[in-house]
Amino acid sequence: MARSLQPVSSQETREPRVLLIHPNDTVAVALDPIQAGTSISIAGIEISVRDDIPFGHKVAIRDLEAGDWVIKYGEKIGVASQPIHSGEHVHTHNLESSRGRGDLLVAEREVQ
Amino acid sequence: MDAIKEFWGYWRDDGRVGTRNHVLILPLSPAVSTSASWVQQAVPGTVSVELHQDIHPSVSGYPLAIRTLAGWVDHPNVYATVLLALSQDDPVVRDLLPQLGHHVRYRLVSLEGEGGRRAAQEAARQVAQDYLTASKSLERQPAPLSQLILATECGGSDACSGLSANPSLGFASDRLVEAGGTSILAETTELIGAEHILAARATSPSVDDAIWETVRHAERAAMRMGVDFRGGQPAPGNIAGGITTIEEKSLGCVHKGGNSPVAGVIDYAERPRMRGLVIMDTPGHDVMQFVGMAAGGAQVMVFTTGRGTPTGAAIAPVIKVSTRTALKRQLPDLIDFNAGSIIDGVQTREQVGWALFRKILSVANGERVAAEILGHREFGIFQGWGAEA
């Protein structure tokens, strides 16, 4: 099928889409893959993305201390396990669940 | 949007209405599963399941198993059932038959009673053929939406589940509840971290308490094993899709219950005593959820998925909803409905929610879904959370 090749605006040329679900959220969701070094604008704030963020993954939109709640959907989704800087990928390496932690229960028993 | 007030289904003698008119071949022991499949294939148009669990008083969760089997035989989508057993003296036969109401059409065929496997299969084939012929005389009639019980489920959740497919399903569920129908939210392990949202919508203090207690019970069951949910919840596929913690997964999951008040909490495989949004206590396992919600009388089911799955239930249609458009393209023969247009930014949640509501009613009226066309009939029964330590 003959079809003229036209320049198509690729994902690299347009700004990747990022979704802030709730105004209180401390993370936003990447609706396109984002490359490290990209600048994105969320709720009027300019954020320089520090890591590659895969589609559907979370990016911090403000600095968090270790032990701080991480908020998405306007709700607590877990605790920062290390300091997180704005623009960093937030996932299993720096965010921990606070629920269903039988492992912590065992650790507690071993200390006693 | 004009309100849709009815669907077309099969009225049963107990006043319930089916969205299907199945003749079910149900084995009561793993040893007769092969025979059940043989009968199903010998009489095209019937449905059957394979049973892989021993149903015996010595096995934990036996009362749940009996209730589940009873719920399947006494289901509005089932015209009649051929029960297959090794012996008519089996405990499962003794305990199941008294649970079935007088309106339930069934025949028990046992290998012992018929004098062998071939004779039993032949007898069951004849009964199934007679039932199938008789079932054809029934026609669909209008029925109010208050007769409909919708089962909701999500599996293979990704970061879009909570943004597209689940909110669309929640919207459709709310419309059904408004019309007087019932919607079941299940998967107790995936309410962990979101129980406060549901409890705030409880219609009474006792429902409020039941929500907290049910979730606490499931969480303790996991913790008793001395492990944390990070091994199993979120699952590796969820994590690859961008979900980090069980709380995050749960907050995405509960969207499929919409914003309706929570009218009740029921046990696994229990029939809802109330209309509206109801929580059923089930494990996270997809197949066990479907089987339990079907046992509760759900006549139509919706499965939202970020990774795709062919899973279906033998007696109730399971509508597969993709969270992303790419998934619909990857697995076109498994996905019935795409909610990814919300992520693509071309449709709103409300637009997709209305479309899904119409799809649910169309399937209730007889439109076949992928899982039915492909012949999916997975089966497994939950054995309970185990005793408190």
CSV table of C-alpha atoms in Angstrom, one decimal, chain A residues 17 19 21 29 31 55-58 72-73 75-78 90-92 95-103 105-106, chain B residues 159-160 162-163 192-193 195-196 219 223 226-230 239-240 242-248 251-252 255 324 343:
chain,number,residue,atom,x,y,z
A,17,ARG,CA,2.3,13.3,29.8
A,19,LEU,CA,-0.7,12.9,35.8
A,21,ILE,CA,-4.2,12.4,40.6
A,29,VAL,CA,2.2,9.1,37.4
A,31,LEU,CA,1.5,8.4,31.2
A,55,PHE,CA,5.2,4.2,31.7
A,56,GLY,CA,2.8,4.0,34.6
A,57,HIS,CA,5.5,4.5,37.2
A,58,LYS,CA,5.8,7.3,39.8
A,72,LYS,CA,-1.1,9.1,45.9
A,73,TYR,CA,-4.9,9.2,45.2
A,75,GLU,CA,-4.0,8.6,50.4
A,76,LYS,CA,-1.0,7.0,52.1
A,77,ILE,CA,0.5,4.3,49.9
A,78,GLY,CA,3.5,3.6,52.1
A,90,VAL,CA,9.6,6.3,43.4
A,91,HIS,CA,9.3,2.5,43.5
A,92,THR,CA,10.4,-0.5,45.5
A,95,LEU,CA,9.1,3.2,49.0
A,96,GLU,CA,7.9,0.5,51.4
A,97,SER,CA,4.4,-0.8,52.4
A,98,SER,CA,3.4,-0.3,56.0
A,99,ARG,CA,0.7,-3.0,55.8
A,100,GLY,CA,0.7,-6.8,56.1
A,101,ARG,CA,4.3,-6.8,57.3
A,102,GLY,CA,4.6,-10.2,58.9
A,103,ASP,CA,8.4,-9.9,58.4
A,105,LEU,CA,6.5,-9.0,63.3
A,106,VAL,CA,9.1,-11.8,63.2
B,159,ALA,CA,-0.7,1.7,37.2
B,160,CYS,CA,-3.7,2.4,34.8
B,162,GLY,CA,-6.9,2.8,39.1
B,163,LEU,CA,-7.1,5.5,36.4
B,192,ILE,CA,-5.9,-3.5,52.7
B,193,GLY,CA,-5.0,0.2,52.9
B,195,GLU,CA,-10.7,-0.1,54.1
B,196,HIS,CA,-11.1,3.4,55.6
B,219,GLU,CA,-4.1,-9.2,56.9
B,223,MET,CA,1.2,-12.0,58.7
B,226,GLY,CA,5.8,-14.7,59.1
B,227,VAL,CA,6.1,-13.1,55.7
B,228,ASP,CA,5.1,-9.7,54.4
B,229,PHE,CA,2.9,-9.0,51.4
B,230,ARG,CA,5.9,-7.8,49.4
B,239,ILE,CA,5.4,-4.1,40.3
B,240,ALA,CA,6.6,-4.2,36.7
B,242,GLY,CA,4.4,0.6,38.3
B,243,ILE,CA,2.6,-0.5,41.5
B,244,THR,CA,4.9,-0.5,44.5
B,245,THR,CA,2.8,-1.3,47.6
B,246,ILE,CA,-0.3,-3.2,48.6
B,247,GLU,CA,-1.9,0.1,49.8
B,248,GLU,CA,-1.4,1.6,46.3
B,251,LEU,CA,-6.5,2.2,46.4
B,252,GLY,CA,-6.7,1.5,42.7
B,255,HIS,CA,-12.4,2.3,42.4
B,324,ARG,CA,-4.7,0.4,28.1
B,343,ILE,CA,-5.4,7.1,29.3
